[in-house]
Short mmCIF file of C-alpha atoms and ligand atoms in Angstrom, two decimals:
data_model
loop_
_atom_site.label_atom_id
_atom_site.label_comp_id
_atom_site.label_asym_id
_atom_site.label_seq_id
_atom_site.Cartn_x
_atom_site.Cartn_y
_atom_site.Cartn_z
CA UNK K 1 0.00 0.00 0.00
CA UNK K 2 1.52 3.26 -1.09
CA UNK K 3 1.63 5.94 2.02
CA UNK K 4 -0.39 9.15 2.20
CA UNK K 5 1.64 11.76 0.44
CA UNK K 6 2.19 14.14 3.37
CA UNK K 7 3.99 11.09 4.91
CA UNK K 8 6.16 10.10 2.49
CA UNK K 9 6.84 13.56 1.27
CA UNK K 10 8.73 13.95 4.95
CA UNK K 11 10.42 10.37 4.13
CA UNK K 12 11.76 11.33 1.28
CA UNK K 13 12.67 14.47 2.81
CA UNK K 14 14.42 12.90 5.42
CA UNK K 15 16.53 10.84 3.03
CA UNK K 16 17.56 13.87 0.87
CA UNK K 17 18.41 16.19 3.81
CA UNK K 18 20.96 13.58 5.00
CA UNK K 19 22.40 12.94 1.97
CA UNK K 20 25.54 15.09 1.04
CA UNK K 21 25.80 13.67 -2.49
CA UNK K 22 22.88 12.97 -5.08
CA UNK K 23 20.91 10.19 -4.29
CA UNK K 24 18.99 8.32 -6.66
CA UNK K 25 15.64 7.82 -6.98
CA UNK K 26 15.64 4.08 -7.09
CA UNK K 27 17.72 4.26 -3.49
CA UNK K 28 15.01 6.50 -2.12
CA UNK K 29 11.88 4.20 -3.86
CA UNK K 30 13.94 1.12 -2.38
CA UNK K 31 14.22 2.02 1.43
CA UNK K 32 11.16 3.73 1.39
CA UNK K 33 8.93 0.63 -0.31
CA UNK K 34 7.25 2.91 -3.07
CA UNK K 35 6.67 3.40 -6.87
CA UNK K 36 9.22 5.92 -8.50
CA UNK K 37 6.24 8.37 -9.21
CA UNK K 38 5.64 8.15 -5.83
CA UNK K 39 9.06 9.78 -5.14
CA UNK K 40 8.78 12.18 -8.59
CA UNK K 41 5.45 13.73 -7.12
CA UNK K 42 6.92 14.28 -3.25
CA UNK K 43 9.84 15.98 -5.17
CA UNK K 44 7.55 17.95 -6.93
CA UNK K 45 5.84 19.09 -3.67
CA UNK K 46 9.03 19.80 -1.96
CA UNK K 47 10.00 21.93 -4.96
CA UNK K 48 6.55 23.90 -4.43
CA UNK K 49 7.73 24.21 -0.64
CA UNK K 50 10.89 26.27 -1.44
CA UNK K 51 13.15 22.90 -1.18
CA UNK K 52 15.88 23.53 -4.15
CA UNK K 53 16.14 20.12 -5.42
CA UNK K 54 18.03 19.62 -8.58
CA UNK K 55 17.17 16.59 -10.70
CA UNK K 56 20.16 14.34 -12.46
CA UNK K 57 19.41 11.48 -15.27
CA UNK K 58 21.83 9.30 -14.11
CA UNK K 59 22.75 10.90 -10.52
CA UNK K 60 18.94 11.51 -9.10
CA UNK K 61 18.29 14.37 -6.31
CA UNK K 62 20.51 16.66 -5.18
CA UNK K 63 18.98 19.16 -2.61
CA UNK K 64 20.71 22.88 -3.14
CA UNK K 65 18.46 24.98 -1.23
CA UNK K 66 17.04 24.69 2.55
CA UNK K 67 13.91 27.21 3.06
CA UNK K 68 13.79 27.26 7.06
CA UNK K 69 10.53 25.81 6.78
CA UNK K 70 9.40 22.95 9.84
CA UNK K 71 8.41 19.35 9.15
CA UNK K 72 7.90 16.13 10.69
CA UNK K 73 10.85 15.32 8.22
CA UNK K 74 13.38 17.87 8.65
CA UNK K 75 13.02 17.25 12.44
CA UNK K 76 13.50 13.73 11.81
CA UNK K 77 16.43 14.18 9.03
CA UNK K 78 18.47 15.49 12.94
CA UNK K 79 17.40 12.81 14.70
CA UNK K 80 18.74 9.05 15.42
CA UNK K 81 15.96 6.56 13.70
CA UNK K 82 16.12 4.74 16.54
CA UNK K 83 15.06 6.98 19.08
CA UNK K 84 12.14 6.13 21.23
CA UNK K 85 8.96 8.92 21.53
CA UNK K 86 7.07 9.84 18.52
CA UNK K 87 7.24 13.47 17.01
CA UNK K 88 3.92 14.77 15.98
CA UNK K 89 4.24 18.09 13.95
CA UNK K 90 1.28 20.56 13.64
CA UNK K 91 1.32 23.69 11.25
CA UNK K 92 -1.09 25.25 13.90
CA UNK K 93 -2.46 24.38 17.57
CA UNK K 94 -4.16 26.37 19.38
CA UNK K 95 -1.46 24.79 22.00
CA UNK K 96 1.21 22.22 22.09
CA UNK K 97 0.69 21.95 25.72
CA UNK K 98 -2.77 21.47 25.07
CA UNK K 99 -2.49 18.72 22.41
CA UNK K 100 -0.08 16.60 24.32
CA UNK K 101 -2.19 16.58 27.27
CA UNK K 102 -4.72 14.60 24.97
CA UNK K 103 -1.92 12.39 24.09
CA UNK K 104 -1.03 11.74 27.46
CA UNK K 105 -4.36 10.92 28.69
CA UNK K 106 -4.53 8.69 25.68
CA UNK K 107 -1.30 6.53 26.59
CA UNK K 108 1.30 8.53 25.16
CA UNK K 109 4.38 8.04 27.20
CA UNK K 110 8.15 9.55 28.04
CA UNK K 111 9.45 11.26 24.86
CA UNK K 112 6.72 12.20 23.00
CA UNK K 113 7.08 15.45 21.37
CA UNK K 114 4.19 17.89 19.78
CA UNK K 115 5.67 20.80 17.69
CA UNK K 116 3.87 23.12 15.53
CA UNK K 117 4.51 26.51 13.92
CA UNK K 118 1.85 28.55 15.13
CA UNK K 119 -0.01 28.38 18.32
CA UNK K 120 -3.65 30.32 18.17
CA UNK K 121 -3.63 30.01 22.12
CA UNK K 122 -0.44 29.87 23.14
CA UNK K 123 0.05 29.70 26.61
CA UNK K 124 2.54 31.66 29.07
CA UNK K 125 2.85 31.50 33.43
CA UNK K 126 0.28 32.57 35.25
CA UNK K 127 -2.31 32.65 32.99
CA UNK K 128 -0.83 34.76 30.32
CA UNK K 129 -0.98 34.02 26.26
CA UNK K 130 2.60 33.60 24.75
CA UNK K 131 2.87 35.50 20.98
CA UNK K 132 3.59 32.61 18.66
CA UNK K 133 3.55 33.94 15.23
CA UNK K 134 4.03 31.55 12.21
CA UNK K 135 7.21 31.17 10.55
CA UNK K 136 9.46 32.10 12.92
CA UNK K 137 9.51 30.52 16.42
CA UNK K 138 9.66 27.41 17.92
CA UNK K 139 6.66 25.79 20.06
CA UNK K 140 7.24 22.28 21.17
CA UNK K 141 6.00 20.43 23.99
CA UNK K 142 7.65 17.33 25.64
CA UNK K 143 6.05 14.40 27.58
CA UNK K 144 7.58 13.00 31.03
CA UNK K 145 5.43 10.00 32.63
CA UNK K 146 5.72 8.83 35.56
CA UNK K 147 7.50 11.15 37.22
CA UNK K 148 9.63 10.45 39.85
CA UNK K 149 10.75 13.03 42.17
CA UNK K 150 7.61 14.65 42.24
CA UNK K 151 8.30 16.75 45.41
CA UNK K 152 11.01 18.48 43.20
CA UNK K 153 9.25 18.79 40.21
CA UNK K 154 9.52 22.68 39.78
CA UNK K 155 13.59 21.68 39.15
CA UNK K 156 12.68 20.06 36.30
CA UNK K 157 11.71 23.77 34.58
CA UNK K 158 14.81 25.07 35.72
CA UNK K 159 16.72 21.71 34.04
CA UNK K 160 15.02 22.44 30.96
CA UNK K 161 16.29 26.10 30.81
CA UNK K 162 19.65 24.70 31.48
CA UNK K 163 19.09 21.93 28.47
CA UNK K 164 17.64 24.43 25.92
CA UNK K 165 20.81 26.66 26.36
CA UNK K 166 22.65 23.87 25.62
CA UNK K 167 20.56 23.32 22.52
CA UNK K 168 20.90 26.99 21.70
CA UNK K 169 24.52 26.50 21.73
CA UNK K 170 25.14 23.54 19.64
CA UNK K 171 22.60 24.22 17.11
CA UNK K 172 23.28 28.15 16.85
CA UNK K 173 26.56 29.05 18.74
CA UNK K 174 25.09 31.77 21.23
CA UNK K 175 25.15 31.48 24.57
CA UNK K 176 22.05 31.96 26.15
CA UNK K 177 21.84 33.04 30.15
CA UNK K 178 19.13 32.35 32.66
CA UNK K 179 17.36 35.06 34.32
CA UNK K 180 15.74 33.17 37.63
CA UNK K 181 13.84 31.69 37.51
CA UNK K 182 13.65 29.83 33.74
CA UNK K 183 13.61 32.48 31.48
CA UNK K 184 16.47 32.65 28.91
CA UNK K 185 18.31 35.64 27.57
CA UNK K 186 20.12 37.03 25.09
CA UNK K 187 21.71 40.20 25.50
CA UNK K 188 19.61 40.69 28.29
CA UNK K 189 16.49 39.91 26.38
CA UNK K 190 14.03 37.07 26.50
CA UNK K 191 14.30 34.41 23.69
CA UNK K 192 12.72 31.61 25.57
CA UNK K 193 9.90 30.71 28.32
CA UNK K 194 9.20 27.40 29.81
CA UNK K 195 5.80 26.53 30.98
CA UNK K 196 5.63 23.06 32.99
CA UNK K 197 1.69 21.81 33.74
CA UNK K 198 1.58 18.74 35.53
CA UNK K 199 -1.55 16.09 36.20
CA UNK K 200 -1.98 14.35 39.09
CA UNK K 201 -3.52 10.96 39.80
CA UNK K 202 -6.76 11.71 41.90
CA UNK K 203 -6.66 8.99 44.25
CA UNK K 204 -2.94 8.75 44.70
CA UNK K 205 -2.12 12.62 44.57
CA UNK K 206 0.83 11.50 42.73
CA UNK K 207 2.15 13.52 39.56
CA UNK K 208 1.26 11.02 36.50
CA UNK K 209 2.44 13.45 33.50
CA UNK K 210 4.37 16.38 32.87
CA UNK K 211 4.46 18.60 30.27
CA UNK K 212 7.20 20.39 29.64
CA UNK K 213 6.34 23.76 27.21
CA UNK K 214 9.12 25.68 25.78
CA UNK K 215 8.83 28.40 23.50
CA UNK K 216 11.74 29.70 21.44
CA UNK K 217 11.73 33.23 19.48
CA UNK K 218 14.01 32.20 16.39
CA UNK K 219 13.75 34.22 13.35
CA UNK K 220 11.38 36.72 14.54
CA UNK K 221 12.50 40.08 12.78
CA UNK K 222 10.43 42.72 15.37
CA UNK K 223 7.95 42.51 18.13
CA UNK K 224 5.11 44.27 19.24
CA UNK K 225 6.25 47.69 21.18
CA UNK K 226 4.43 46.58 24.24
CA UNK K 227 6.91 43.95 24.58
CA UNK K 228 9.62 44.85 21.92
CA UNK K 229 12.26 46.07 25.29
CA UNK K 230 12.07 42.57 26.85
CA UNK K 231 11.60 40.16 23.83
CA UNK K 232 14.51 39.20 21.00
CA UNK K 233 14.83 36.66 19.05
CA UNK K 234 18.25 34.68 17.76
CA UNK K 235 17.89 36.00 14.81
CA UNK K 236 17.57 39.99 16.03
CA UNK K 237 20.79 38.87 17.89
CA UNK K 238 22.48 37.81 15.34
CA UNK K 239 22.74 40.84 13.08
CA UNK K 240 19.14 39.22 11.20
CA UNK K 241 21.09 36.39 10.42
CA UNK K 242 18.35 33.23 10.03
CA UNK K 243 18.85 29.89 12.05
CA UNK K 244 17.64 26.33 10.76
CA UNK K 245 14.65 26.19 13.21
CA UNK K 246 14.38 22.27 12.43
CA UNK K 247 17.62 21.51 13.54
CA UNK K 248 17.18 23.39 16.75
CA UNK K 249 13.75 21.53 17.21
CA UNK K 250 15.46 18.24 16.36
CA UNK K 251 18.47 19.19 19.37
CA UNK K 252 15.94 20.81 21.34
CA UNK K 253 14.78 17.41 21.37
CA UNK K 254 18.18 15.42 21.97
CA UNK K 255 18.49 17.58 25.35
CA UNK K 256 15.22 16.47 26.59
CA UNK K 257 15.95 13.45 25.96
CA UNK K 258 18.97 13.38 27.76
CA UNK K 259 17.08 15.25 30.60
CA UNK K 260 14.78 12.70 30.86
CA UNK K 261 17.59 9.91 31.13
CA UNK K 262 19.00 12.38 33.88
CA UNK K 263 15.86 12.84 35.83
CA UNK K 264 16.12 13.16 39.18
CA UNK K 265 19.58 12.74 40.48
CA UNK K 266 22.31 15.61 37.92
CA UNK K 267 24.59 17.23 39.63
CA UNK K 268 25.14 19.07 36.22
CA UNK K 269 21.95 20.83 36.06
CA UNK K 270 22.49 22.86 39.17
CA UNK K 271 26.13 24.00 38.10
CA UNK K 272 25.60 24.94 34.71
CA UNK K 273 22.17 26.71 35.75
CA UNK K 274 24.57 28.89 38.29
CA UNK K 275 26.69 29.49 35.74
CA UNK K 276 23.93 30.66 33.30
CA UNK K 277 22.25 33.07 35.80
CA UNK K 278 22.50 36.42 35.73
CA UNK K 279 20.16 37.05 38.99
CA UNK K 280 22.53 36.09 40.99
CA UNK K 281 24.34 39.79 42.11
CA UNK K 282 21.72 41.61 40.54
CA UNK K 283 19.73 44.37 42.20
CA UNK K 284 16.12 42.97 42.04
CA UNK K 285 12.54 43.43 43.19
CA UNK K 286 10.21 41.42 44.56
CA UNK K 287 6.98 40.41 43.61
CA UNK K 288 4.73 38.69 45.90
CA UNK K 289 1.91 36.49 43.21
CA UNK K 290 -0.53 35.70 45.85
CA UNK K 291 -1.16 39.13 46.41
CA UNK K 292 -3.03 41.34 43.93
CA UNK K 293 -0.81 44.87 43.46
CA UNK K 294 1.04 43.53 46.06
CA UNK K 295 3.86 46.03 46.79
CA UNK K 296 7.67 45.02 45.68
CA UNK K 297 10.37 44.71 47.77
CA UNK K 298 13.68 45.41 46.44
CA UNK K 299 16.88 43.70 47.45
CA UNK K 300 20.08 42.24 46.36
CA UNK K 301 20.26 38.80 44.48
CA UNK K 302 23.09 36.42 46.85
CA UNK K 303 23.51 33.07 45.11
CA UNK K 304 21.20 30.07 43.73
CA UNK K 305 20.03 27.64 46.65
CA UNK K 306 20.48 23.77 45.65
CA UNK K 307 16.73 23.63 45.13
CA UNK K 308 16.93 26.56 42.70
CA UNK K 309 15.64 28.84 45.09
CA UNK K 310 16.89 32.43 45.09
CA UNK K 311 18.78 33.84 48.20
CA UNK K 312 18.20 37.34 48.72
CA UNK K 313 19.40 40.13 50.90
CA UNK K 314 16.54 42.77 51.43
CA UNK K 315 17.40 45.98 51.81
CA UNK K 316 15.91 46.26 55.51
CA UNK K 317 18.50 43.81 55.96
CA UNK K 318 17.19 40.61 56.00
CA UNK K 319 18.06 37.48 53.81
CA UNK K 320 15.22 35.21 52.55
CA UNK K 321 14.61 32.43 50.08
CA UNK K 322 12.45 33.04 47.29
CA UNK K 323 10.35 30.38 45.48
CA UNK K 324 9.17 30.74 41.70
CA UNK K 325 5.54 29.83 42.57
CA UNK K 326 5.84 32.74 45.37
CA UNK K 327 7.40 35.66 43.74
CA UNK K 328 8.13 37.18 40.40
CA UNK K 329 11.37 38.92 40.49
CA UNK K 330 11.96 41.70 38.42
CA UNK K 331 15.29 43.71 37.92
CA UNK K 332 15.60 47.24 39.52
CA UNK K 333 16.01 49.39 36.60
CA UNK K 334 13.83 46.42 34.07
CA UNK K 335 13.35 43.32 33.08
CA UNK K 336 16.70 41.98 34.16
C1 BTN F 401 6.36 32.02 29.72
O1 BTN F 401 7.42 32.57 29.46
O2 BTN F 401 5.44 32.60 30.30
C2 BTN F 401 6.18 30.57 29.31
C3 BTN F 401 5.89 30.45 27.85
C4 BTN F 401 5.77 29.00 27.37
C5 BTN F 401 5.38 28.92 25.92
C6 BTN F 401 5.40 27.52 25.40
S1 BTN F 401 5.25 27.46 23.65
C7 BTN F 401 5.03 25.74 23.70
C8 BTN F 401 4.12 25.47 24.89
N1 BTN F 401 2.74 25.60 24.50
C9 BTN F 401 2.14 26.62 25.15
O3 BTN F 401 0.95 26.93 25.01
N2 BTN F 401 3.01 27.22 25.97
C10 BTN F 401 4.31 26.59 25.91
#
């Protein structure tokens, strides 16, 4: 039975994108189990996507041009064929979150990724909608089930900024830092928010999934003014220069991974997040969240506590923890 075209158009895909050479068309109609018009007509579509893909009698496909354009099979041309978690790929959600949740609570299990270019209701903390424009960022949502650890499961946010840096870094070369509690920076900007939602089991009261939402602004050439002092993107960064968003996706995807291998006992996580963080020594105030208008205390920023807790020094003198579901923390003179 021949697949649907959509499918094997990101097969062939896949095969093209990790070839460095031509590859022929009876090596792609081979491994992938289909007709050679099969192949010709997902060519043909991935010509009408942008994909330069020069044809050879005797040589067969040679891909010349990459439009930063996200697929199931771009991802997929980044990552081992062996991994375990399927990749579903959405051109628009009106969440990732949101859509693996219904995974989840139809068996889905560790791994499982949902990624799609657009959100319609993109979520952010505490109840606010995260901008997710078509095109140009990355939304992708990652499944963790069963979770052990639960007490700590706020670290695992705070991994995740720690493992998306990473990603950042391998993928594009810049070094994104951490502003506590797990938003990332660039020049002192935000590129990146994390949104963790977690279920628990009635009965129990134990956490049985976690979703793990992380929202990268890639190629993004402007933002709104309302939020055009505190949000970047890479690309803004980066002179306008434009970054493969697949192969971020596909190593934003390697980290978690490896996170989830990690999960609970790191030591790594906590060093390289104090070595990320620019809180830490900052002048900052202090936002109580229970507490409607509540007023701000400012203070001094001491050091990162081993459960990623921030250790302050308040200007009346005295020194207190601060929790991320407790306070928002806001630098003196700004965001940072
Ligand atoms: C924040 O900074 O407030 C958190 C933003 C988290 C956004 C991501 S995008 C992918 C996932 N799906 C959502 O609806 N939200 C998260």
């Amino acid at each position: 039975m021949e697949k649907k075209p959509e499918m094997l158009k990101d097969d062939v895909l896949k095969l093209i994108l990790r070839e460095n050479d031509y590859i022929s068309g009876e090596t792609i109609s081979r491994t992938l189990g289909v007709s050679r018009t099969a192949v010709n007509s997902a060519v043909k579509a991935l010509r009408q996507d942008g994909y330069g893909i020069i044809s050879s009698t005797n040589k067969g496909y040679l891909l010349t041009e990459i439009p930063d354009i996200l697929s199931k099979g771009s991802i997929a041309s980044y990552l081992p064929d062996n991994r375990c978690g399927e990749v579903y790929f959405f051109e628009s959600v009106d969440s990732t979150n949101n859509v693996l949740k219904d995974l989840a609570s139809k068996g889905a299990d560790t791994g499982t990724t949902v990624i799609a270019d657009h959100q319609t209701g993109g979520k952010g903390r505490r109840g606010r909608s995260f901008a997710s424009p078509s095109g140009a960022g990355i939304y992708l949502s990652y499944l963790l089930k069963p979770v052990s650890g639960f007490n700590r499961v706020s670290d695992l946010t705070s991994w995740t900024a720690v493992a998306v840096s990473d990603a950042i870094k391998c993928a594009c070369g810049l070094d994104a830092q951490i502003k506590w509690v797990n938003d990332l920076l660039l020049n002192r900007k935000k590129i990146c928010g994390i949104l963790t939602e977690v279920s628990v089991e009635g009965e129990s009261g134990l956490i049985d999934t976690c979703i793990i939402g992380i929202g990268v602004n890639v190629n993004e050439s402007s933002f709104p003014a309302e939020i055009s002092d505190i949000a970047t993107s890479l690309s803004i960064e980066s002179n306008g220069k434009l970054y493969s968003r697949s192969r971020l996706a596909s190593e934003m995807i390697k980290v978690m991974d490896k996170l989830a291998a990690d999960w609970p006992d790191n030591s790594y996580y906590l060093e390289r997040y104090r070595e990320l963080n620019i809180t830490s020594g900052s002048r900052i105030t202090a936002f109580p969240l229970m507490i409607e208008n509540g007023q701000g205390r400012t203070g001094t920023a001491l050091s990162i506590n081993d459960d990623f807790s921030l250790k302050v020094r308040f200007d009346d003198g005295s020194v207190e923890d601060l929790r991320s579901g407790e306070v928002s923390v806001r630098g003196l003179y700004g965001y940072t």
